[in-house]
mmCIF file of C-alpha atoms in Angstrom:
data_model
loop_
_atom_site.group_PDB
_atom_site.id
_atom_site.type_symbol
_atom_site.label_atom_id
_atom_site.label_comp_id
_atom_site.label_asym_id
_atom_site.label_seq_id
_atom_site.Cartn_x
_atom_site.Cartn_y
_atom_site.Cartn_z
ATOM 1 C CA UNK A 1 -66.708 -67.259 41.023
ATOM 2 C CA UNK A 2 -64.519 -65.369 43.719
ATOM 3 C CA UNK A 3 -62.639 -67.010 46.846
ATOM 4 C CA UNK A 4 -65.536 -65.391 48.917
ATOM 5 C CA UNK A 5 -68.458 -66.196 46.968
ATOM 6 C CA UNK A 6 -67.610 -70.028 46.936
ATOM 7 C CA UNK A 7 -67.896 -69.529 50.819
ATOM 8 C CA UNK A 8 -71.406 -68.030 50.293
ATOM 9 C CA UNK A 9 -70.235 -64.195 51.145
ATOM 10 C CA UNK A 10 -72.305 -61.680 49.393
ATOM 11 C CA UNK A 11 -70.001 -59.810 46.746
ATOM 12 C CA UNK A 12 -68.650 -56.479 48.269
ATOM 13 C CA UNK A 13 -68.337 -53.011 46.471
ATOM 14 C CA UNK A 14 -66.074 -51.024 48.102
ATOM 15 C CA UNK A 15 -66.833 -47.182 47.436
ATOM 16 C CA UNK A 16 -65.280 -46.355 51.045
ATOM 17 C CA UNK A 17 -61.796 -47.075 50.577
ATOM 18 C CA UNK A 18 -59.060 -49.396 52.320
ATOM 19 C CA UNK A 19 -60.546 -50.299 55.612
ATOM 20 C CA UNK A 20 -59.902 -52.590 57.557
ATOM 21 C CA UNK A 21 -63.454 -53.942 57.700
ATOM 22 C CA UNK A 22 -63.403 -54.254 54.033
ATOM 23 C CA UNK A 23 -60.481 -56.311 53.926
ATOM 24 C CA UNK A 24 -58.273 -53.072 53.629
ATOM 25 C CA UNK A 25 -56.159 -53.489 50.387
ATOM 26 C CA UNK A 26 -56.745 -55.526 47.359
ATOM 27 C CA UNK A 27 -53.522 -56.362 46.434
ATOM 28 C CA UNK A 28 -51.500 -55.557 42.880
ATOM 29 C CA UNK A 29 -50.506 -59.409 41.317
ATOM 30 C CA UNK A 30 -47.088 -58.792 41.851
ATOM 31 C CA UNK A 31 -48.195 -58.501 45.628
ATOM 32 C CA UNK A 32 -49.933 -61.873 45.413
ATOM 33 C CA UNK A 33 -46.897 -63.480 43.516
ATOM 34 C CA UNK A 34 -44.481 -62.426 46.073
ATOM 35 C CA UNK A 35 -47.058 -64.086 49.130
ATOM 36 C CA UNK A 36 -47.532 -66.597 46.952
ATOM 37 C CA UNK A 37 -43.978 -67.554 47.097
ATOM 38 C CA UNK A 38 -42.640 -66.846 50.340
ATOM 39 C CA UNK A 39 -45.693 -69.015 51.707
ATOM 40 C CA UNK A 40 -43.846 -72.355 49.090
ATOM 41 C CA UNK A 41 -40.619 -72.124 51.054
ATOM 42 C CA UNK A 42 -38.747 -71.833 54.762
ATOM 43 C CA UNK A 43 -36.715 -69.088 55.879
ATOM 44 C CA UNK A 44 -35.141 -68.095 58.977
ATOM 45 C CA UNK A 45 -37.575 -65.448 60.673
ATOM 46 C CA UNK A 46 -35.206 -64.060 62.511
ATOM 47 C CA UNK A 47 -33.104 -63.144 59.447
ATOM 48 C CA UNK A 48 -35.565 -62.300 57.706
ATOM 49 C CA UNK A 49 -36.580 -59.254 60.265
ATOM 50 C CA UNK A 50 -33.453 -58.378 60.084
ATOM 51 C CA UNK A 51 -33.405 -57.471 56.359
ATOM 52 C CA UNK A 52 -36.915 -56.085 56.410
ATOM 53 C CA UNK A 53 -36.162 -53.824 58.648
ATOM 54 C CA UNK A 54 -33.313 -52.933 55.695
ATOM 55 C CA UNK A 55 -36.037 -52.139 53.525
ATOM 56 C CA UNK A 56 -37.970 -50.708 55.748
ATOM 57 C CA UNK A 57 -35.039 -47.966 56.746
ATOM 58 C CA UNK A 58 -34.690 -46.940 52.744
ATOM 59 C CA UNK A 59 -38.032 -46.552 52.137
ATOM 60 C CA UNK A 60 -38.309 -44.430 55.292
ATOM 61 C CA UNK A 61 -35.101 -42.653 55.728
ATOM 62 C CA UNK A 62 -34.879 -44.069 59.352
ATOM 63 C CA UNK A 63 -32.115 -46.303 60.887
ATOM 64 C CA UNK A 64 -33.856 -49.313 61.205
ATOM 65 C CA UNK A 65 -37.624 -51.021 60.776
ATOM 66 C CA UNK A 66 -39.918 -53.654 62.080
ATOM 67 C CA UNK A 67 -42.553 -55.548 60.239
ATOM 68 C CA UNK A 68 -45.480 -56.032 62.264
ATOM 69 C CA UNK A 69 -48.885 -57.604 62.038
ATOM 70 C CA UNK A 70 -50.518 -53.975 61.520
ATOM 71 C CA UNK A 71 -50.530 -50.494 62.550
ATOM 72 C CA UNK A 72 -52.194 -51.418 65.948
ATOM 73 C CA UNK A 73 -49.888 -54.260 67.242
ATOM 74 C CA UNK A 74 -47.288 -51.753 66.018
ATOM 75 C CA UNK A 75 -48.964 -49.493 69.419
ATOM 76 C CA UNK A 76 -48.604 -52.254 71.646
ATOM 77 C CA UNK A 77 -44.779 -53.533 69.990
ATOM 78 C CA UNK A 78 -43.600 -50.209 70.593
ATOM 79 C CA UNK A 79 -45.123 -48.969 74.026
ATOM 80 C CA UNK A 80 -43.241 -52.430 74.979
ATOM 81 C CA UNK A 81 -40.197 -51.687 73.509
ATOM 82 C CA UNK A 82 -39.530 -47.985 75.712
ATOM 83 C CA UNK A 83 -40.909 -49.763 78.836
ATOM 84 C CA UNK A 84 -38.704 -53.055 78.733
ATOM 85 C CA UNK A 85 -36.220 -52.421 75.919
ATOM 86 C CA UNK A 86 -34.375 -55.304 75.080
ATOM 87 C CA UNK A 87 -33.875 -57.011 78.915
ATOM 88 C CA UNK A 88 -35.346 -59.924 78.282
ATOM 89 C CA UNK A 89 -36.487 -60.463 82.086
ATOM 90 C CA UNK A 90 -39.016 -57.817 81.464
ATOM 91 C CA UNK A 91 -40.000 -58.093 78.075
ATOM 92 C CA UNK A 92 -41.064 -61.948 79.342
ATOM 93 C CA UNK A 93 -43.227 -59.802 82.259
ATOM 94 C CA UNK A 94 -45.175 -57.452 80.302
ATOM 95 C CA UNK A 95 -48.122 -55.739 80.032
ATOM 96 C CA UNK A 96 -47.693 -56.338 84.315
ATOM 97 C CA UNK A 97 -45.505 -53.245 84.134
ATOM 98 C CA UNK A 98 -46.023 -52.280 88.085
ATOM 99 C CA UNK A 99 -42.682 -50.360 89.389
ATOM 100 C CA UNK A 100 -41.813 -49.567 85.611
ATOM 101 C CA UNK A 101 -41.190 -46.729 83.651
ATOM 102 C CA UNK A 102 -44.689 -47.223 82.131
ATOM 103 C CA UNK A 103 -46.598 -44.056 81.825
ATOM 104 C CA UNK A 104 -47.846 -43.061 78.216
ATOM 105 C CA UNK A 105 -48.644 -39.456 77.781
ATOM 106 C CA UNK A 106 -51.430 -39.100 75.342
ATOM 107 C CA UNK A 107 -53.588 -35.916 74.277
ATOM 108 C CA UNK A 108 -56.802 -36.467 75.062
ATOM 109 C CA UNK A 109 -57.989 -35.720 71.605
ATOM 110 C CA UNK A 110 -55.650 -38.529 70.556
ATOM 111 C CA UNK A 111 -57.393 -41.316 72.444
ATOM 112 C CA UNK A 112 -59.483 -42.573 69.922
ATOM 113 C CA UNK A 113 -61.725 -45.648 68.398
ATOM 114 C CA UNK A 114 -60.438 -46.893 65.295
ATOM 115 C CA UNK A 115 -62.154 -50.354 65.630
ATOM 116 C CA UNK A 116 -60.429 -50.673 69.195
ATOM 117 C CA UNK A 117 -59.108 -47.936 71.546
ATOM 118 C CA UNK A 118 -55.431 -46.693 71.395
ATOM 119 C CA UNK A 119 -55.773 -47.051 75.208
ATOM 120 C CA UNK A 120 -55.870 -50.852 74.723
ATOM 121 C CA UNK A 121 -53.479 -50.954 72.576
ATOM 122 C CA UNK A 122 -51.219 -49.193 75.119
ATOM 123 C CA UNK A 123 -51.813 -51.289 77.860
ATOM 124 C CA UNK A 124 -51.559 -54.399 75.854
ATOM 125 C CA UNK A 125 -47.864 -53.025 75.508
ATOM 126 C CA UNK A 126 -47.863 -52.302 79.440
ATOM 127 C CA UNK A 127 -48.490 -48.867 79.143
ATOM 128 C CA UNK A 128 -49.971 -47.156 82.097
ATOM 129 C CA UNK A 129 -52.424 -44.590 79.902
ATOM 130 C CA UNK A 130 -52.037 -40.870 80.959
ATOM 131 C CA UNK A 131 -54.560 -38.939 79.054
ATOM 132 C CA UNK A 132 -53.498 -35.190 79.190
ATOM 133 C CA UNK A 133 -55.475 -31.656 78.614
ATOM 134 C CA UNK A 134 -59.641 -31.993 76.934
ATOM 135 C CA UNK A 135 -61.093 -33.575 74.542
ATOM 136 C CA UNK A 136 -61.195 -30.457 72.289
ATOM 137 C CA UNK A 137 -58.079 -28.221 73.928
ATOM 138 C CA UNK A 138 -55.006 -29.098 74.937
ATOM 139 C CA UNK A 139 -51.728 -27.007 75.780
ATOM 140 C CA UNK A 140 -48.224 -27.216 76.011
ATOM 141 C CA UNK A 141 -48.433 -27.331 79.912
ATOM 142 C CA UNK A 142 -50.449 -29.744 79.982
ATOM 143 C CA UNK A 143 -48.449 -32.352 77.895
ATOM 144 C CA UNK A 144 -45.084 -30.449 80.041
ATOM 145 C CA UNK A 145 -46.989 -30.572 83.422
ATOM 146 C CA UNK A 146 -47.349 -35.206 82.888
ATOM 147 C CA UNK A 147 -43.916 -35.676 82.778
ATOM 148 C CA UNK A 148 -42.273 -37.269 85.138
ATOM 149 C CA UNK A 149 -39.486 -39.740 85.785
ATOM 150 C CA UNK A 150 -41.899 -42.982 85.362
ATOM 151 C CA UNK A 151 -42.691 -41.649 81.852
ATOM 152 C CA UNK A 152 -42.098 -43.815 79.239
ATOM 153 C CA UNK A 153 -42.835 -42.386 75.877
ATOM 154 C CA UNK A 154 -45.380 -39.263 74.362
ATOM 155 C CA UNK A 155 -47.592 -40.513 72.034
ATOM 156 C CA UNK A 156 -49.222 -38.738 69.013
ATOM 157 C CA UNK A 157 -51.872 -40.058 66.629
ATOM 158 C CA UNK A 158 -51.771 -38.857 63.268
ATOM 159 C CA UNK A 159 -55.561 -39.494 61.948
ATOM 160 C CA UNK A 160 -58.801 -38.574 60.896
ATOM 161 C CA UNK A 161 -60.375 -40.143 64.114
ATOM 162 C CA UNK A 162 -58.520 -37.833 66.265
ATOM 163 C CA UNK A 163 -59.309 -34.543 67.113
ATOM 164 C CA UNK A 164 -57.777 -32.011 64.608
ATOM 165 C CA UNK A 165 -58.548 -28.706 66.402
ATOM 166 C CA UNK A 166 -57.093 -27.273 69.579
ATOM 167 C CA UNK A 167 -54.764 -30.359 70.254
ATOM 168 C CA UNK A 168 -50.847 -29.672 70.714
ATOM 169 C CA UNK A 169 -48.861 -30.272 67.250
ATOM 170 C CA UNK A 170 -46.114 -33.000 67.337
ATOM 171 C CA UNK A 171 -43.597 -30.087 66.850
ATOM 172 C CA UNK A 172 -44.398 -29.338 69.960
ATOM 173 C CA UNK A 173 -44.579 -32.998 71.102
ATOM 174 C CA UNK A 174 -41.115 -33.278 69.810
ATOM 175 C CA UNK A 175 -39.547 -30.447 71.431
ATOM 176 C CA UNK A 176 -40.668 -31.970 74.569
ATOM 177 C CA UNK A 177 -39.230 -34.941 74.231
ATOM 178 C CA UNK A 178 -35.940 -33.570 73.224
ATOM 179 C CA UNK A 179 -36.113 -31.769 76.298
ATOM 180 C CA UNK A 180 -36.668 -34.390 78.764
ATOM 181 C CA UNK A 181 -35.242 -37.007 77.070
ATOM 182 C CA UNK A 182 -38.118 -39.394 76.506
ATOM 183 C CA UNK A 183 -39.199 -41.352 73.008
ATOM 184 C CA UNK A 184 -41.795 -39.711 70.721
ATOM 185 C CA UNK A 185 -44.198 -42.252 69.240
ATOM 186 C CA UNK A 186 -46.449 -41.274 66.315
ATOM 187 C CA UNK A 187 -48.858 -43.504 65.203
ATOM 188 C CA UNK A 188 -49.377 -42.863 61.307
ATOM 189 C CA UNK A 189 -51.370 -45.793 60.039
ATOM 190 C CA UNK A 190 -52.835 -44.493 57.016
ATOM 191 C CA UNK A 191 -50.264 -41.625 56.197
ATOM 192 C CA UNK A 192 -48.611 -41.622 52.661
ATOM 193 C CA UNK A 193 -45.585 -39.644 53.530
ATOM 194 C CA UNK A 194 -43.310 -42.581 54.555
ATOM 195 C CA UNK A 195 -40.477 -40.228 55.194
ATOM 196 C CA UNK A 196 -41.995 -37.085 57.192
ATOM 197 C CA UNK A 197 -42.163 -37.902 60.887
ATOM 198 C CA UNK A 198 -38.640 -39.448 61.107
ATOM 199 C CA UNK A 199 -37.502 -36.676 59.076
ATOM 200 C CA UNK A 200 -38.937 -34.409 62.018
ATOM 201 C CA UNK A 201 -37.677 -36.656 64.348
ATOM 202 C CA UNK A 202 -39.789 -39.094 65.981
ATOM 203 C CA UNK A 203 -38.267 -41.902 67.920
ATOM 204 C CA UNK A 204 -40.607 -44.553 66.507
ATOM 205 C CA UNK A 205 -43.100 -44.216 63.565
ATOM 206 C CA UNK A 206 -45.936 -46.876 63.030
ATOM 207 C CA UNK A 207 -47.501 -47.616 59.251
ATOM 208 C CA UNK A 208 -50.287 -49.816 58.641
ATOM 209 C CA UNK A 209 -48.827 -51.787 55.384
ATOM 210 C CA UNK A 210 -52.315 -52.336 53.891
ATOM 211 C CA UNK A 211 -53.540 -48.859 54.083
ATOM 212 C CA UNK A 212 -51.492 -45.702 51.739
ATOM 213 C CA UNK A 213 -49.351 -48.518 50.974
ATOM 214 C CA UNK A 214 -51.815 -51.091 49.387
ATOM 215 C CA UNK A 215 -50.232 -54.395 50.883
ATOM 216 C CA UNK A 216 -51.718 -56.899 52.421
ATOM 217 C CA UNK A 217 -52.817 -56.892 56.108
ATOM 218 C CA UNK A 218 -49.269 -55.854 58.511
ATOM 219 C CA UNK A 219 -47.507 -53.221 59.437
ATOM 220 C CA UNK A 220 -43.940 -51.762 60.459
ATOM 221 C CA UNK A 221 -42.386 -49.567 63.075
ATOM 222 C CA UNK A 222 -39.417 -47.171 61.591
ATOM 223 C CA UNK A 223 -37.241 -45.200 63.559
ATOM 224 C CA UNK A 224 -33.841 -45.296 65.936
ATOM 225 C CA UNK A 225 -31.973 -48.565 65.946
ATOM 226 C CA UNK A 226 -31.867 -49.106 69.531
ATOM 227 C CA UNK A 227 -35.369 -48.688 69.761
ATOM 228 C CA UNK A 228 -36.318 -50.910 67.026
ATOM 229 C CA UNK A 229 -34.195 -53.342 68.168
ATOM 230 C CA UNK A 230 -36.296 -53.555 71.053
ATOM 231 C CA UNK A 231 -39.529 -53.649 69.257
ATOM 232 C CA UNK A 232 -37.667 -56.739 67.417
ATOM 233 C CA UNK A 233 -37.327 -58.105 70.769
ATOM 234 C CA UNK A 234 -40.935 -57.756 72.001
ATOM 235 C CA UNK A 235 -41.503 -60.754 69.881
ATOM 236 C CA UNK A 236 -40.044 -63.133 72.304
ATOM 237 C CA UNK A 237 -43.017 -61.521 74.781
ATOM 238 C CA UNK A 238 -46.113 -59.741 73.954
ATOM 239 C CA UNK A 239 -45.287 -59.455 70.202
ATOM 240 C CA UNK A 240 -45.890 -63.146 70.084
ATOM 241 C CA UNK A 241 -49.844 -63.326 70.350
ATOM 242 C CA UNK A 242 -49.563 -60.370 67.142
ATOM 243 C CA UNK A 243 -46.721 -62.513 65.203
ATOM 244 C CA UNK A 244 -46.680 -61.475 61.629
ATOM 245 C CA UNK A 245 -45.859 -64.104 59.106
ATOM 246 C CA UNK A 246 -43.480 -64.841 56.012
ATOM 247 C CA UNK A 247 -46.048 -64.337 53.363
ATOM 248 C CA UNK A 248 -47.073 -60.705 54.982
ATOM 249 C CA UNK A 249 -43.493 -59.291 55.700
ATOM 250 C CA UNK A 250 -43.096 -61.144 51.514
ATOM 251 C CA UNK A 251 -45.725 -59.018 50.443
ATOM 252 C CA UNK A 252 -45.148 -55.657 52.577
ATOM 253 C CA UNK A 253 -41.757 -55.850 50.967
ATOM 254 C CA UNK A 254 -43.460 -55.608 47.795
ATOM 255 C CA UNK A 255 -45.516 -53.323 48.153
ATOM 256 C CA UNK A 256 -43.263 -50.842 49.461
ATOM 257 C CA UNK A 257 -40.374 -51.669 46.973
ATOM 258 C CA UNK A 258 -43.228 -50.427 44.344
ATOM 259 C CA UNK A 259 -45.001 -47.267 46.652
ATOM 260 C CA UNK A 260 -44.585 -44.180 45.124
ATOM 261 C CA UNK A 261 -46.614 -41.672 46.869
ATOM 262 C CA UNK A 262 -46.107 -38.589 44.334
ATOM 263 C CA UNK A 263 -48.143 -40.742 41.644
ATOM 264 C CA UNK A 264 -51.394 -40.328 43.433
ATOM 265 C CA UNK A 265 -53.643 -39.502 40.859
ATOM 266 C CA UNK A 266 -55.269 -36.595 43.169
ATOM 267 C CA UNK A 267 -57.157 -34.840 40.134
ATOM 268 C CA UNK A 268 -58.358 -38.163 38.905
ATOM 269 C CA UNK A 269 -59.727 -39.013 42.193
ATOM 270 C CA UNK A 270 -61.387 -35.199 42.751
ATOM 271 C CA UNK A 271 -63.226 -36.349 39.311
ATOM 272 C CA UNK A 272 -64.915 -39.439 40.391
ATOM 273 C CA UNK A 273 -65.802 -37.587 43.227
ATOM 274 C CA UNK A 274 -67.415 -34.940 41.472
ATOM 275 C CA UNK A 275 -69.007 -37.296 38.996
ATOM 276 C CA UNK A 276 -70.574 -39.346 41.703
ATOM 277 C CA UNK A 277 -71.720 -36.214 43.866
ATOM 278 C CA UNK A 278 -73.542 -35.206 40.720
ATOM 279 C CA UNK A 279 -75.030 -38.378 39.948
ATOM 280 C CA UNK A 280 -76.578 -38.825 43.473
ATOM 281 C CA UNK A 281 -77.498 -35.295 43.795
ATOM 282 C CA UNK A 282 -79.574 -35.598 40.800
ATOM 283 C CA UNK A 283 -81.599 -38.357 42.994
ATOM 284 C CA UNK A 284 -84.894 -37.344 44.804
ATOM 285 C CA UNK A 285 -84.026 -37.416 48.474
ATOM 286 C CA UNK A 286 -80.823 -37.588 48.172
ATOM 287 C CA UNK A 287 -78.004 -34.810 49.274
ATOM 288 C CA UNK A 288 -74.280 -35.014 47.889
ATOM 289 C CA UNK A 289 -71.364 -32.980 49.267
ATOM 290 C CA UNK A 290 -67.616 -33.534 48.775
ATOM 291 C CA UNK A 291 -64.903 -33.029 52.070
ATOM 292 C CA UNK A 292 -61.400 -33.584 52.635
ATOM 293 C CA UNK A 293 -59.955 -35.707 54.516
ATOM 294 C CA UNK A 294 -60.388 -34.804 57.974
ATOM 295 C CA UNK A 295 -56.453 -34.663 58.413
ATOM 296 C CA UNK A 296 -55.486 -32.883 55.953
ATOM 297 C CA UNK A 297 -54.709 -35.578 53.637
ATOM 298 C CA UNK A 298 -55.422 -35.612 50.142
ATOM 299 C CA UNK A 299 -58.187 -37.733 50.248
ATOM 300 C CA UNK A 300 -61.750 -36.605 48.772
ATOM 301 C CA UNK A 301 -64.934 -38.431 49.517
ATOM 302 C CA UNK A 302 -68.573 -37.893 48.778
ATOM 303 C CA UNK A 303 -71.001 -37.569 52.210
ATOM 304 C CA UNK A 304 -74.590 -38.779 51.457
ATOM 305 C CA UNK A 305 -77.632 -37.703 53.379
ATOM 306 C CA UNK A 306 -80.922 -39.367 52.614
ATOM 307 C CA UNK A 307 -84.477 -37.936 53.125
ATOM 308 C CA UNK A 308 -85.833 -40.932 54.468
ATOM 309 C CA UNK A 309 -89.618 -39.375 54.357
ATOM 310 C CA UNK A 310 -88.087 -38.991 50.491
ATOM 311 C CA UNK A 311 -86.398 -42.157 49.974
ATOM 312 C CA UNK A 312 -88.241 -44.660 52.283
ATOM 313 C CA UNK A 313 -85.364 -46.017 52.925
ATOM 314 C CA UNK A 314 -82.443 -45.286 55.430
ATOM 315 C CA UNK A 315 -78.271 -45.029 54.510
ATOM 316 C CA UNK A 316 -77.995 -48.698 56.088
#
C-alpha cells in the first residue's frame, strides 16, 4: 500500500500530465535517492545556492541561477530582485514598494490564472501591475507607450494559459528592453528548451523544476549575474515565506544533471494518443479529438466530450 493510501487518499491516475494539482512530477529513484540524502545531513544554505546556481548556469547557458520553491515564487523572487536589487534596506521593505521603481509591464493576454494570478505573484514581489493593450490584441505601442522611468521590468509569459494570438512576441519585448534599458522577465514554467530565452536574451528566465524537467516540487531563475544575485538576496526578505529546502534544490540538481530534452519520445506519445482517441471514440456518447499544445509545444492530448443525454453521466 502507497504513502497516500495509508492516509486514506483515493489512488490517483494521472492521464493529464504533470500538474501541479496532481502532485506535478513523480520522481525517477535516482531523484528520490538524491532527496533522500540531502534530507540525512547539514549543509550550509548559503553555499549551497551558490553552487546551484553553478548548475543551474550549464544547464542553461546563462551566467548564473537560483533555485526556488517553484515557477511562481520564481515571479515574485524576481519582480523583487529589479525593484530592490541587492540594498538590503529595501529588500527588508518589500512588497510596500511606494516611491520605487515598481511598475511591471505586462500584456494583457499574459495576465493569467494558472492556479493563482501572475498579478499576485507580482505584487507579492512589490510590483505595481501595469496591464498593457486587450485581452486578444496588443501592439508594439502599446507595450512602448507604458514605459516610463518608474518601470521596473517587462514581463512575458510563455504558456498555454496565455493568450497565443494577437499578443506582442518577446522579440519584440526584447528589443524594447534593449532600448530603454529595463530587465526582460519571461516566465517559462513548463518549457523544455532550458537554453532558448537566455539565448535570445532575457534578463531573467523562470522554470518550474517539477514540470518539463520531472523533479520534485521547486523551481529556478537563470539569467545575468547581477540580477540573480539579487534574486539570491530576496531571501533575506520576501523570498523567505517561499524558502526552498535542501532536499528540493538535492533533487532539482538531479533532475536537471539527467534532463535531456531531445529524448522526448514525441512519436511514442502521438501513439498513445491516437490509441486512446480511438478507444473512447468507439464509446456511445463519447467524442475523441487530439490538439497540440496550445503553445506550440510538443505536447499532444486527447479532448473528450460526453453526450450526457448518451452517457448519463457528466466529464466530472
Amino acid at each position: 500500500m502507497g504513502i497516500y493510501q495509508q492516509l486514506g487518499l483515493k489512488q490517483v491516475i494521472n492521464a493529464s500530465g504533470k500538474m501541479t494539482a496532481l502532485g506535478a512530477s513523480a520522481v525517477h529513484p535516482s531523484i528520490a535517492q538524491a532527496m533522500g540524502e540531502a534530507a540525512m545531513d547539514y549543509v550550509e544554505i548559503s553555499e549551497l545556492m551558490i553552487v546551484a546556481g553553478r548548475h543551474i548556469a550549464e544547464a542553461t547557458g546563462a551566467e548564473d541561477g537560483c533555485p526556488t520553491s517553484g515557477a511562481a515564487a520564481g515571479i515574485a523572487i524576481s519582480v523583487a530582485a529589479v525593484i530592490a536589487g541587492c540594498h538590503l534596506s529595501l529588500i527588508e521593505r518589500l512588497p510596500l514598494s511606494e516611491g520605487l521603481n515598481n511598475k511591471i509591464i505586462i500584456q494583457k493576454g499574459h495576465a493569467v490564472h494558472f492556479g493563482a494570478s501572475v498579478q499576485q505573484m507580482i505584487a507579492l514581489g512589490g510590483g505595481k501591475v501595469v496591464e498593457v493593450g486587450h485581452a486578444n490584441q496588443v501592439e508594439a505601442d502599446h507595450l512602448r507607450e507604458a514605459i516610463d522611468d518608474q518601470t521596473a521590468a517587462l514581463l512575458y509569459v510563455k504558456s498555454h494559459h496565455a493568450i497565443q494570438k494577437g499578443m506582442q512576441s518577446l522579440d519584440t519585448m526584447l528589443q524594447l528592453g534593449r532600448e530603454f534599458g529595463i530587465p526582460v522577465i519571461v516566465d517559462a514554467a513548463a518549457e523544455e528548451d532550458l537554453r532558448r530565452y537566455v539565448a535570445m536574451g532575457a534578463d531573467l528566465v523562470i522554470y518550474s523544476g517539477g514540470k518539463a524537467i520531472g523533479g520534485p516540487t521547486s523551481g529556478f531563475i537563470t539569467g545575468r549575474a547581477d540580477l540573480v544575485a539579487a534574486c539570491r538576496a530576496q531571501y533575506k526578505g520576501v523570498g523567505r515565506a517561499m524558502k526552498v529546502g535542501k532536499e528540493a534544490i538535492a533533487g532539482l540538481l538531479a533532475a536537471l544533471g539527467q534532463y535531456d530534452p531531445e529524448k522526448q519520445n514525441v512519436p511514442e506519445q502521438r501513439r498513445r494518443v491516437e490509441w486512446l482517441a480511438g478507444e473512447l471514440n468507439s464509446l456511445p456518447g463519447v467524442k475523441a479529438v487530439i490538439a497540440q499544445d496550445e503553445a506550440g509545444r510538443a505536447i499532444y492530448r486527447v479532448q473528450v466530450q460526453l453526450d450526457e443525454r448518451v452517457t448519463k453521466m457528466t466529464a466530472r
